[in-house]
Coordinates of C-alpha atoms in Angstrom, one line a residue:
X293 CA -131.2 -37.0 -56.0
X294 CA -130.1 -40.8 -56.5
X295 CA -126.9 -41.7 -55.5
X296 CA -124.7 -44.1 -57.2
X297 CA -121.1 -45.6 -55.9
X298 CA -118.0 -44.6 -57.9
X299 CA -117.0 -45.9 -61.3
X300 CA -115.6 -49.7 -61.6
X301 CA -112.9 -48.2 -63.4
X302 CA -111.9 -46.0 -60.0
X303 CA -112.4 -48.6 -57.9
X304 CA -110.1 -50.3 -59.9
X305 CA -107.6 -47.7 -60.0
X306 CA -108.1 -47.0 -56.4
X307 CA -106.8 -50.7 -55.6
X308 CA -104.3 -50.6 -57.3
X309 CA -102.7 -48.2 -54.2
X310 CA -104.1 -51.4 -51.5
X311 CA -101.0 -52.6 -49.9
X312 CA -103.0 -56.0 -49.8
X313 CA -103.3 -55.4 -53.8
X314 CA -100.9 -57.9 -55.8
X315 CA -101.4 -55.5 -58.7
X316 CA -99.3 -52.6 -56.6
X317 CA -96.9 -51.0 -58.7
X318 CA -95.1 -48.3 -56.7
X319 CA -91.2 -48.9 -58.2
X320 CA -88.2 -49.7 -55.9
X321 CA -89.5 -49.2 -52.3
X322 CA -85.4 -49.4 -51.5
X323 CA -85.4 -45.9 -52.9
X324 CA -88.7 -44.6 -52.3
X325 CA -88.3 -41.1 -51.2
X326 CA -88.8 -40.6 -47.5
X327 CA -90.7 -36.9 -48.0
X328 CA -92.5 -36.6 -51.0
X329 CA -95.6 -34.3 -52.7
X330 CA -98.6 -35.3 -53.9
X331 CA -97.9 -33.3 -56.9
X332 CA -95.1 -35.9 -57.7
X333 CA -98.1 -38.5 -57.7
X334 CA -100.1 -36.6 -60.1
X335 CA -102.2 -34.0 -57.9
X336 CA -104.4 -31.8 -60.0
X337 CA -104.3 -28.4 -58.4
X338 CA -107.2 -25.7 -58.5
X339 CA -109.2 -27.5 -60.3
X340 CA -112.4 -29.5 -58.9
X341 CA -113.6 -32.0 -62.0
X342 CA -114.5 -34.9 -61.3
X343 CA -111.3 -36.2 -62.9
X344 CA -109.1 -33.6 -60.7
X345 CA -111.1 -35.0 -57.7
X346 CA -110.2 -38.6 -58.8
X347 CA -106.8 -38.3 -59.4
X348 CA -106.5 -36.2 -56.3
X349 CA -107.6 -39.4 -54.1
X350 CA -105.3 -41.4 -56.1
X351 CA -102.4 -39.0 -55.5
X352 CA -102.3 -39.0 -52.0
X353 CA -103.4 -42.2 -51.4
X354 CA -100.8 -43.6 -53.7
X355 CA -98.1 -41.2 -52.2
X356 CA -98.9 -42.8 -48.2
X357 CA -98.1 -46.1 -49.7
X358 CA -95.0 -45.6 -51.3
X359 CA -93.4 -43.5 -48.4
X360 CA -94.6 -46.2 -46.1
X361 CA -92.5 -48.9 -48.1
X362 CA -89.7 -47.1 -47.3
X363 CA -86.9 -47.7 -45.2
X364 CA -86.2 -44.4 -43.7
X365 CA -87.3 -43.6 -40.3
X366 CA -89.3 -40.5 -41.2
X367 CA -92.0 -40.4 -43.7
X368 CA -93.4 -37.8 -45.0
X369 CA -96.3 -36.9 -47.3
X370 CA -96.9 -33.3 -48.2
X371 CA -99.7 -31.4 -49.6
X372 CA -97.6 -28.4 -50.6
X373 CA -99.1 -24.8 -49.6
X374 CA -100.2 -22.5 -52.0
X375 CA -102.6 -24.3 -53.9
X376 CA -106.0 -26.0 -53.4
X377 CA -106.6 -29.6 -53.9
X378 CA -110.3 -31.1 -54.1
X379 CA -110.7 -34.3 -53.8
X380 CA -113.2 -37.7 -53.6
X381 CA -112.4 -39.9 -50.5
X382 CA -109.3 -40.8 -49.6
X383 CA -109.1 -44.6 -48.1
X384 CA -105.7 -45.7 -46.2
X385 CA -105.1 -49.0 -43.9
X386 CA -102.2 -50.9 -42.7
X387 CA -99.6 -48.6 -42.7
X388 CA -97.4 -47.3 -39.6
X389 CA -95.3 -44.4 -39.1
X390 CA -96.3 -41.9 -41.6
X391 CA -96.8 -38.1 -40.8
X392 CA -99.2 -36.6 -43.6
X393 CA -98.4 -32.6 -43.8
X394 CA -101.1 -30.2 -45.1
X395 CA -100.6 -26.9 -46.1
X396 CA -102.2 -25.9 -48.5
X397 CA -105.9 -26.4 -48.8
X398 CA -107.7 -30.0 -49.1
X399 CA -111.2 -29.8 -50.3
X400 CA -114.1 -32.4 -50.2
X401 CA -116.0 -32.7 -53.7
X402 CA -119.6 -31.2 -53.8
X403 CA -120.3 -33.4 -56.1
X404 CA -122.9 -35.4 -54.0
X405 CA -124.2 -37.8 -56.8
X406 CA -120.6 -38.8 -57.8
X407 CA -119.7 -39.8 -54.0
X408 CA -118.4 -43.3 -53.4
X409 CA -120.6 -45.2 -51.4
X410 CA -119.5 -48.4 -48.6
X411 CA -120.9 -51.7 -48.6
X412 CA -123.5 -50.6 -46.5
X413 CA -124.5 -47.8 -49.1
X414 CA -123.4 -45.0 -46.4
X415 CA -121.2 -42.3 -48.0
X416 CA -117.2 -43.4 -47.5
X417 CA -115.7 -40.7 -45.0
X418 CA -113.4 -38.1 -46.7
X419 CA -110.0 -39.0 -44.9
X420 CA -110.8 -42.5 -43.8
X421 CA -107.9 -44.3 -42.0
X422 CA -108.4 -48.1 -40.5
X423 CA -105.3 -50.6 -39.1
X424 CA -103.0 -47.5 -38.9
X425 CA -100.4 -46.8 -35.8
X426 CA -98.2 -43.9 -35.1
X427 CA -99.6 -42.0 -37.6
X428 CA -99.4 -38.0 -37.4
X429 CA -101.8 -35.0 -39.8
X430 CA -99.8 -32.0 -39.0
X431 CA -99.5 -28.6 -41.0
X432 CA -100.8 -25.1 -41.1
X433 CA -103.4 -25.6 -44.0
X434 CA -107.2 -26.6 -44.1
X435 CA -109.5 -29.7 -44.4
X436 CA -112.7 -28.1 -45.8
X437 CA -116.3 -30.9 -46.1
X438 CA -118.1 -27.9 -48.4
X439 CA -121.1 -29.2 -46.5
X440 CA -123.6 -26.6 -47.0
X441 CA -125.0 -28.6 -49.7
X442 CA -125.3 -32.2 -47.8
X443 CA -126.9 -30.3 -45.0
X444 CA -129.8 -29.0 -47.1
X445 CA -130.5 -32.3 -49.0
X446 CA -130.2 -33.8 -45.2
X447 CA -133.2 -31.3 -44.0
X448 CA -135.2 -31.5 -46.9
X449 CA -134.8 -35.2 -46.6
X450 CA -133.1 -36.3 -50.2
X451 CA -130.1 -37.8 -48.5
X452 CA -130.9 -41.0 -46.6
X453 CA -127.1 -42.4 -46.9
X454 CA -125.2 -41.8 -43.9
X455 CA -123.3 -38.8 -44.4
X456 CA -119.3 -38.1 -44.6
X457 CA -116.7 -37.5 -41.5
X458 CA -114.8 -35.7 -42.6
X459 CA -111.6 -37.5 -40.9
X460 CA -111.7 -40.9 -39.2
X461 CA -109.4 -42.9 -37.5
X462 CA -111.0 -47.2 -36.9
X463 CA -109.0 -49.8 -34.8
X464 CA -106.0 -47.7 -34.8
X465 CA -103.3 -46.8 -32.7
X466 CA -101.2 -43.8 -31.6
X467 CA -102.2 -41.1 -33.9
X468 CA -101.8 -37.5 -33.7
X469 CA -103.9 -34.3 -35.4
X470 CA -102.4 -30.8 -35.3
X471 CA -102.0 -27.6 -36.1
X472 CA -104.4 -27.5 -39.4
X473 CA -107.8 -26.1 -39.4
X474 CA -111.3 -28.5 -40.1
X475 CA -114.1 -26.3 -41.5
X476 CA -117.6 -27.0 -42.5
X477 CA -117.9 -31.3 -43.0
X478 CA -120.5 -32.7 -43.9
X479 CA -121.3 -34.7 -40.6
X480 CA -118.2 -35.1 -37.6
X481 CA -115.3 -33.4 -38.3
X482 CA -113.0 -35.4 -36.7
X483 CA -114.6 -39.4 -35.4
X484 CA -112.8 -42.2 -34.1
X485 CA -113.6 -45.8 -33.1
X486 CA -112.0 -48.4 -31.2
X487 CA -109.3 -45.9 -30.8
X488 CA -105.9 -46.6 -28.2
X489 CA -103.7 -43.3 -28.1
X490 CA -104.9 -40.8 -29.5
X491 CA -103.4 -36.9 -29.0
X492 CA -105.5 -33.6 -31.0
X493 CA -104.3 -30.7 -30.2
X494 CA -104.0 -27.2 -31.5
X495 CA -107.2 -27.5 -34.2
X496 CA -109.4 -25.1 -35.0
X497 CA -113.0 -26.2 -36.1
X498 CA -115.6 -23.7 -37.9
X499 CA -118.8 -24.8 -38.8
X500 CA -120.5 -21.9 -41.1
X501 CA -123.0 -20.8 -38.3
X502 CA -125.1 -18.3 -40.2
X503 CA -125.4 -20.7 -42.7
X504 CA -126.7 -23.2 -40.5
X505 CA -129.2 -21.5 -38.9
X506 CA -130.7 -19.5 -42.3
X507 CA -130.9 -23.2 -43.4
X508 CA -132.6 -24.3 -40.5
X509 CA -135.4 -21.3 -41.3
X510 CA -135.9 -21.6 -44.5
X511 CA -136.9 -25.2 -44.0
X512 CA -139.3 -24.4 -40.4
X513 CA -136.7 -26.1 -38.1
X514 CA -135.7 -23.4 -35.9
X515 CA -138.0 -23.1 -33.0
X516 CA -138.5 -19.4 -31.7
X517 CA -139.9 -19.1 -28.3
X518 CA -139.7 -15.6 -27.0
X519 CA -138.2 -15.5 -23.1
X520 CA -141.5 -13.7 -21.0
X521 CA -139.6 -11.9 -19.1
X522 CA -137.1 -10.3 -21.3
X523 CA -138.9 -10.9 -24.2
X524 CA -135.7 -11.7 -26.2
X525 CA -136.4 -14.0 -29.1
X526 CA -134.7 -17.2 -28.5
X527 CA -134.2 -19.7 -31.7
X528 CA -133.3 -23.4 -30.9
X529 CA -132.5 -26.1 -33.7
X530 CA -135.2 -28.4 -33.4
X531 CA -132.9 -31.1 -36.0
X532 CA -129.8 -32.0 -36.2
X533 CA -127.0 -31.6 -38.5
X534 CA -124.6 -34.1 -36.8
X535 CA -121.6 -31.5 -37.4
X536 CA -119.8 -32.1 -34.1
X537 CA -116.3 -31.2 -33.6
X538 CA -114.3 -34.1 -31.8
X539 CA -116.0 -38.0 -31.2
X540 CA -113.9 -39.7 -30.0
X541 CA -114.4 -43.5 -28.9
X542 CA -111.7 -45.7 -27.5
X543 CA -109.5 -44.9 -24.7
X544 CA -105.9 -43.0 -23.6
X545 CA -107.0 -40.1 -25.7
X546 CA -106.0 -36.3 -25.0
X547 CA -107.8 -33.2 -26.4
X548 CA -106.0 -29.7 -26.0
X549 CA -105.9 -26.4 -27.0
X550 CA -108.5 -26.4 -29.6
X551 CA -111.3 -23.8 -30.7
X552 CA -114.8 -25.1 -32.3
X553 CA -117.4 -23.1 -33.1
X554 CA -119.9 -25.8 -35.0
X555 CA -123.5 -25.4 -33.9
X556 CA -123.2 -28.9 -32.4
X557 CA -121.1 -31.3 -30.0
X558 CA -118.0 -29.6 -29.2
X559 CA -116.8 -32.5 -28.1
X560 CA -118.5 -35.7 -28.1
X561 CA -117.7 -39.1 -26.4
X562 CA -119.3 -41.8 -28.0
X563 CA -119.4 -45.2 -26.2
X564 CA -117.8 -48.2 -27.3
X565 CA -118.8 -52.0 -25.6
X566 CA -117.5 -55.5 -25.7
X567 CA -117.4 -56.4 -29.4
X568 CA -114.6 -53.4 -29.7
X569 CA -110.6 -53.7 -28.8
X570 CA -111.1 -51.1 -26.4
X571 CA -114.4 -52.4 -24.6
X572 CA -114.8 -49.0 -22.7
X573 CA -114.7 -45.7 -24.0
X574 CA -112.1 -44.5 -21.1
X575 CA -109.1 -42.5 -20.2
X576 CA -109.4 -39.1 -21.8
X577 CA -108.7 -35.7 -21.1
X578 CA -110.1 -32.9 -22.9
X579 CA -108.5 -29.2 -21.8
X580 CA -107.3 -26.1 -22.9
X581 CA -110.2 -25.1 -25.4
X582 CA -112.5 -22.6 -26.4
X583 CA -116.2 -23.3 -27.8
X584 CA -118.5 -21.0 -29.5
X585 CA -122.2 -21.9 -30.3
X586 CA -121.6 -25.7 -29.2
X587 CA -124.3 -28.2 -28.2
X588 CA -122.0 -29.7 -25.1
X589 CA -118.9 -30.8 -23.6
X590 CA -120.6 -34.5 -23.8
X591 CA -120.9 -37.4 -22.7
X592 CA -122.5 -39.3 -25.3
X593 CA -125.5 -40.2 -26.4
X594 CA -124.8 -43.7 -24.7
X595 CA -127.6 -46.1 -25.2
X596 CA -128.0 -49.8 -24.1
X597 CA -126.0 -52.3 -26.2
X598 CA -126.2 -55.7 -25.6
X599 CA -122.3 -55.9 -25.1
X600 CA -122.6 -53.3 -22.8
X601 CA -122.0 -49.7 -23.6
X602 CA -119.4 -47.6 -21.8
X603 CA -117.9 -44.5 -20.8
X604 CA -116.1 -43.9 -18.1
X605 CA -112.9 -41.8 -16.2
X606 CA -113.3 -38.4 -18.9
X607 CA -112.5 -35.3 -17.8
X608 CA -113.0 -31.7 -18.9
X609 CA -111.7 -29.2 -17.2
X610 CA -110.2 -25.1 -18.3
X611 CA -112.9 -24.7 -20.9
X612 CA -114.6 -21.4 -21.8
X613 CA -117.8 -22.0 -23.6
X614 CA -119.4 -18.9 -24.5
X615 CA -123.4 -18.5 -26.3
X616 CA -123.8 -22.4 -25.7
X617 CA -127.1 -24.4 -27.0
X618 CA -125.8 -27.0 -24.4
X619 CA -122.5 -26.6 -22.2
X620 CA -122.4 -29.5 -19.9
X621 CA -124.1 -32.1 -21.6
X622 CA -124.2 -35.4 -20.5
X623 CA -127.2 -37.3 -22.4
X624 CA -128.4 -41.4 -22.9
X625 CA -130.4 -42.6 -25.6
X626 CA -133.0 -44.8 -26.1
X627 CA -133.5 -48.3 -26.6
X628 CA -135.0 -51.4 -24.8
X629 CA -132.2 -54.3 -25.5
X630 CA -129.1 -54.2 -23.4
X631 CA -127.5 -52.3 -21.1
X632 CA -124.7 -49.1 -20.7
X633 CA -123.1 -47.3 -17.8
X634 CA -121.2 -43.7 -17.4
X635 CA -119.4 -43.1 -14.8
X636 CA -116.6 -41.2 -13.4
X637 CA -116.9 -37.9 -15.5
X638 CA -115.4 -34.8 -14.0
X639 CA -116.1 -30.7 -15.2
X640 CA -114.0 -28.7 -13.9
X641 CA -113.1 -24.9 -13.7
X642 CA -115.6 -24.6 -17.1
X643 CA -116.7 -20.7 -17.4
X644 CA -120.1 -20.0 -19.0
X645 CA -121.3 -16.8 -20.7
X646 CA -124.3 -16.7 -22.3
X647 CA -125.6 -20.0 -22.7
X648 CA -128.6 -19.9 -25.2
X649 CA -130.7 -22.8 -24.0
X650 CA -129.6 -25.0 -21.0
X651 CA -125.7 -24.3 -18.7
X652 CA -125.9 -28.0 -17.4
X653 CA -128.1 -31.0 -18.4
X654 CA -127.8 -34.7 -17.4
X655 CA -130.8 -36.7 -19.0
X656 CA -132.2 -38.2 -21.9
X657 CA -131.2 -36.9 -25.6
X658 CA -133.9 -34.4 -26.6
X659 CA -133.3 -34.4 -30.8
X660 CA -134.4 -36.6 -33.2
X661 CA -132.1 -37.2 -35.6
X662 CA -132.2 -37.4 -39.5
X663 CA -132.9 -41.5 -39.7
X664 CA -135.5 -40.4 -37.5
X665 CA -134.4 -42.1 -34.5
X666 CA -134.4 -40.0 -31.1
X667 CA -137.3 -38.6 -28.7
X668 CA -137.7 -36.0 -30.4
X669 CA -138.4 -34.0 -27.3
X670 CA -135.9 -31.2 -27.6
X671 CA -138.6 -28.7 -26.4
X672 CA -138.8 -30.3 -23.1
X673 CA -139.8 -29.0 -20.6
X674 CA -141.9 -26.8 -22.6
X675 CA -144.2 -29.1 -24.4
X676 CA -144.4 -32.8 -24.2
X677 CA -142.6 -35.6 -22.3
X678 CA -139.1 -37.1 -22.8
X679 CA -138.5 -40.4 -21.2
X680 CA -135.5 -41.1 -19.0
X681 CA -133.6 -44.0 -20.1
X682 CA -133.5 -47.0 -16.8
X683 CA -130.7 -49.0 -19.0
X684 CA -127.9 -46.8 -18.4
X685 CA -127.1 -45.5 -15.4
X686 CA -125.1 -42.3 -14.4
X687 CA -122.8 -42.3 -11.8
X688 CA -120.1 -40.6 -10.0
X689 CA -120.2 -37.2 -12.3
X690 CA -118.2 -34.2 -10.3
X691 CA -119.0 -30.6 -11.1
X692 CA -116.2 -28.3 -9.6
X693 CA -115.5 -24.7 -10.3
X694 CA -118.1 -23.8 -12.4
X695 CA -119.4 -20.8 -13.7
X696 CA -122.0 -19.3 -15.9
X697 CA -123.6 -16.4 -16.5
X698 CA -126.1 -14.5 -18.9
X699 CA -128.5 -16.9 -19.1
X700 CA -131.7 -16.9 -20.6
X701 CA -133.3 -19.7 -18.9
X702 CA -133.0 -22.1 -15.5
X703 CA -129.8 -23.1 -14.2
X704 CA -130.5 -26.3 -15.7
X705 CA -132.0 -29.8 -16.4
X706 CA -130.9 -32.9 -14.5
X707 CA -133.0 -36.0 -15.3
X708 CA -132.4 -39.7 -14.3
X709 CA -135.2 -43.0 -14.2
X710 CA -136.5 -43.7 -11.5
X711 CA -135.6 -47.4 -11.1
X712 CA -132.1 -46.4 -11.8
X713 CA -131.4 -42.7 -10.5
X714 CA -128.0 -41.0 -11.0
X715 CA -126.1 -41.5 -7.7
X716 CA -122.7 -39.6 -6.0
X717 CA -123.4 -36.7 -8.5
X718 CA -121.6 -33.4 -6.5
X719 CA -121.4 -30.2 -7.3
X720 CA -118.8 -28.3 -6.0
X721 CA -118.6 -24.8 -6.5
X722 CA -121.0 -24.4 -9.0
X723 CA -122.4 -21.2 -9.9
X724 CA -125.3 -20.6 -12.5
X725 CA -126.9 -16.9 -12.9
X726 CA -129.6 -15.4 -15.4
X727 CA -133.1 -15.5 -15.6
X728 CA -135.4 -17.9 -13.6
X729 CA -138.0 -19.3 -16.6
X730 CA -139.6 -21.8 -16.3
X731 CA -138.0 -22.5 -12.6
X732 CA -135.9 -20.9 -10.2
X733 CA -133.9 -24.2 -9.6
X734 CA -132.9 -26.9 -11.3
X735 CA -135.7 -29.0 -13.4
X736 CA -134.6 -32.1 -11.3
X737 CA -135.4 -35.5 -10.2
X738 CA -133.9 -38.9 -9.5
X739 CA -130.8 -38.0 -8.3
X740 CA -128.4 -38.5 -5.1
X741 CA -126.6 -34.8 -5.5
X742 CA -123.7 -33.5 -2.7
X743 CA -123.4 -29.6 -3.3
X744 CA -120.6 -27.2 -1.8
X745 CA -120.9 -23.5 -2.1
X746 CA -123.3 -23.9 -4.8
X747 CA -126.2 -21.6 -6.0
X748 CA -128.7 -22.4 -6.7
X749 CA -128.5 -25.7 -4.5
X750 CA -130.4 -28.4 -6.7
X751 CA -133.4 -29.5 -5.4
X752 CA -134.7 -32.9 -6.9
X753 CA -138.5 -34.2 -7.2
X754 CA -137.8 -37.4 -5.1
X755 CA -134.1 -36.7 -5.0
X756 CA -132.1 -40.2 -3.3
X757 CA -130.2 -38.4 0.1
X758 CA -127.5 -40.2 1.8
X759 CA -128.0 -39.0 5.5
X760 CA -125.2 -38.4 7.9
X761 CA -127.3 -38.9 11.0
X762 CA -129.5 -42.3 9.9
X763 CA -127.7 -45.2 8.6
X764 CA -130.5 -45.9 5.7
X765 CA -130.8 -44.1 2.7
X766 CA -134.6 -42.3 2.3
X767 CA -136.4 -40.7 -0.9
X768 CA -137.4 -37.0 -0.1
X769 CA -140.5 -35.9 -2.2
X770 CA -140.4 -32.0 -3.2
X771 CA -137.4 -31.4 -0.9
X772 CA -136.4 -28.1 0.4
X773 CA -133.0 -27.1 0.9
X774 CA -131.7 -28.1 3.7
X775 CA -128.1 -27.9 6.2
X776 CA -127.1 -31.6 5.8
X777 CA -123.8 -31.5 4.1
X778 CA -124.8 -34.7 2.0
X779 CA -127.5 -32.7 -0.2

């Protein structure tokens, strides 16, 4: 399938709304109402042409503009419950102190070949907002992508643009999402980028699971490996859809009392570097939430960046993550220019039940993803080699009051390079039960761990020990547990 940008005439149109457009025509803003709906813009409800999908983007984009002309000190855009709006991308910028309702139900067009395309020929995110500050999505209604059928032209390869979020927030500052639910986007469900101030709370994201996976069988992309001791049939995604819940990049960002259930990321912090406002992905707290079939509480993928790549001070803590792929996931990326660092990531009082693949890994990415970039190693340790990444090193991560049970293979995986092993890693409290295959431990190496109260205590293939009774530090080679407090 070819795609093609939008019209000229509805870029034209589109324009017209740019509050940087001298043809904007939006009447007297000294009496623009402060609350307004989109069907006083000229919504098209229940209906999904591709002229109702047009003049949908124009309604509320239009609507935004006007009520942020306006003098009074709340502004309000609703999309009024009750009816179902779908709609091409909507693009806002340079507008402060607007709170955009939804109630009812917002839908993303399925019609792929119609879909706007950026400069860069990458599909334009549905609800894309750049240059914006104190700016609030509240409501009780629903954002829905209608992925299903960008997921199977990603797998079967037809789609090579980069594929919608479904809402993004770039180089913004103090914005709030709550309340309303995200289902089913084509890619991220919620990203930002160079983002300072930032508070989500009380979302529920849905990814169609069953969906997912038939998808990923009908096309040979769900690996089966049957567990040989409880001979249970295990399936594990070997490619990415890329339909995490939450990425969030920038810094002073809090994350609360949300529930995901998406088949990927829960929760994903991408880096950011030196060419961004923010120049460290940093400050954020992520609580209060329930996951279902996630791949992680992450911490990334971070690879090197010339301008440095960052994360640092995240924490995660009073998290229940039940039939994970991945729960604690902290994972770099390849790449040979540049440098990164994460640092200063606590887990805490996370509860485990039934992880499907790995509780805890700290290492390289495993899957390659749909440009084809990625190891490609997701089957590790099973078959095959995935490299460690010496560009980015880990540092200071804190494990406390963990618990998981049922699962179906090791504890977990914790991976660093050798030139550049993870140091000050502790676990504290940390509890993982199930079955022992392929190992009874932890597949470990390259790490300087601390455990307290722990089972099993990690055991690392030249694991880096700080010793309380030599004043050097000493590689051990196929350690054995031993008293010392520091291991």
């Amino acid at each position: 399938m070819e795609f093609r940008p939008a019209c000229l005439l509805c870029i034209v149109v589109l324009a017209m709304f740019s509050p940087s457009s001298s043809m904007m025509c939006l009447g007297d803003v000294s009496s623009a109402t402060a609350s307004v709906s989109i069907l006083e813009f000229g919504a098209i409800p229940n209906e999904s042409s591709n002229d109702a999908c047009w003049a949908n983007s124009i309604a509320i984009t239009k609507a935004i503009y006007n009520v942020s002309r306006s003098y009074s000190t709340t502004k309000t855009v609703v999309i009024p419950s009750g009816y179902v709006f779908t709609s091409f991308p909507v693009q806002v910028s340079n507008v402060a102190g607007v709170t955009l309702v939804i109630d009812g139900h917002l839908l993303a067009s399925k019609n792929i070949s119609a879909w706007p395309l950026d400069s860069n020929k990458d599909c334009i995110d549905f609800l894309l907002f750049t240059n914006i500050t104190h700016f609030t999505i509240t409501g009780s209604g629903r954002v829905d992508g209608q992925g299903y059928d960008w997921w199977w032209l990603t797998i079967f390869t037809v789609i090579h643009n980069e594929r919608p979020h479904l809402i993004s927030f770039y180089t913004s500052t103090n914005v709030t999402v709550e309340g309303i639910e995200l289902k089913n986007s084509p890619s991220f469900h919620l990203r930002t980028k160079d983002l300072i101030g930032g508070v989500f709370r009380h979302l529920t994201i849905k990814v169609d699971v069953d969906q997912q996976k038939q998808l990923y069988r009908d096309a040979g992309l769900m690996q089966s490996l049957p567990h040989p001791i409880t001979k249970e049939l295990i399936e594990i995604p070997t490619f990415p859809l890329n339909t995490d819940g939450i990425d969030p990049a920038g810094e002073n960002i809090h994350i609360y009392n949300c529930s995901i259930e998406n088949f990927d990321d829960a929760v994903a912090v991408k880096p950011s570097h030196g060419g961004d406002i923010s120049p460290c992905s940093q400050n954020m707290l992520i609580e209060n939430c329930t996951v279902a079939f996630g791949v992680g509480l992450t911490i990334g993928s971070v690879p090197p960046n010339i301008q440095t790549n960052c994360v640092r001070n995240i924490t995660f803590r009073n998290i229940n993550s039940h039939h994970p792929i991945k729960a604690i996931y902290v994972k770099t990326n390849p790449g040979t220019v540049g440098d990164g660092i994460i640092e200063n990531i606590l887990y805490e009082n996370i509860n485990i039940t039934y992880p499907l693949w790995w509780s805890i890994y700290i290492g390289p990415q495993q899957q390659k993803q749909p440009d084809g970039g990625g190891p490609g190693c997701m089957l590790y340790p099973f078959g095959g080699e995935c490299p460690t990444q010496p560009r980015v090193p880990i540092r200071n991560i804190t494990l406390r009051n963990i618990q998981s049970t049922g699962g179906l293979l090791s504890p977990g995986v914790l991976r660093c390079n050798k030139t550049k092993p993870c140091t000050d890693i502790v676990f504290d409290n940390v509890h993982v039960s199930g079955n022992s295959w392929p190992a009874d431990n932890f597949i470990c190496e390259n790490m300087d761990i601390t455990s307290t109260n722990t089972s099993p205590i990690p055991v690392c293939k030249r694991t880096f020990i700080s010793t309380a009774t030599k004043n050097r530090n000493e590689w051990r080679e196929e350690g054995v547990p031993q008293s010392n407090p520091f291991i």
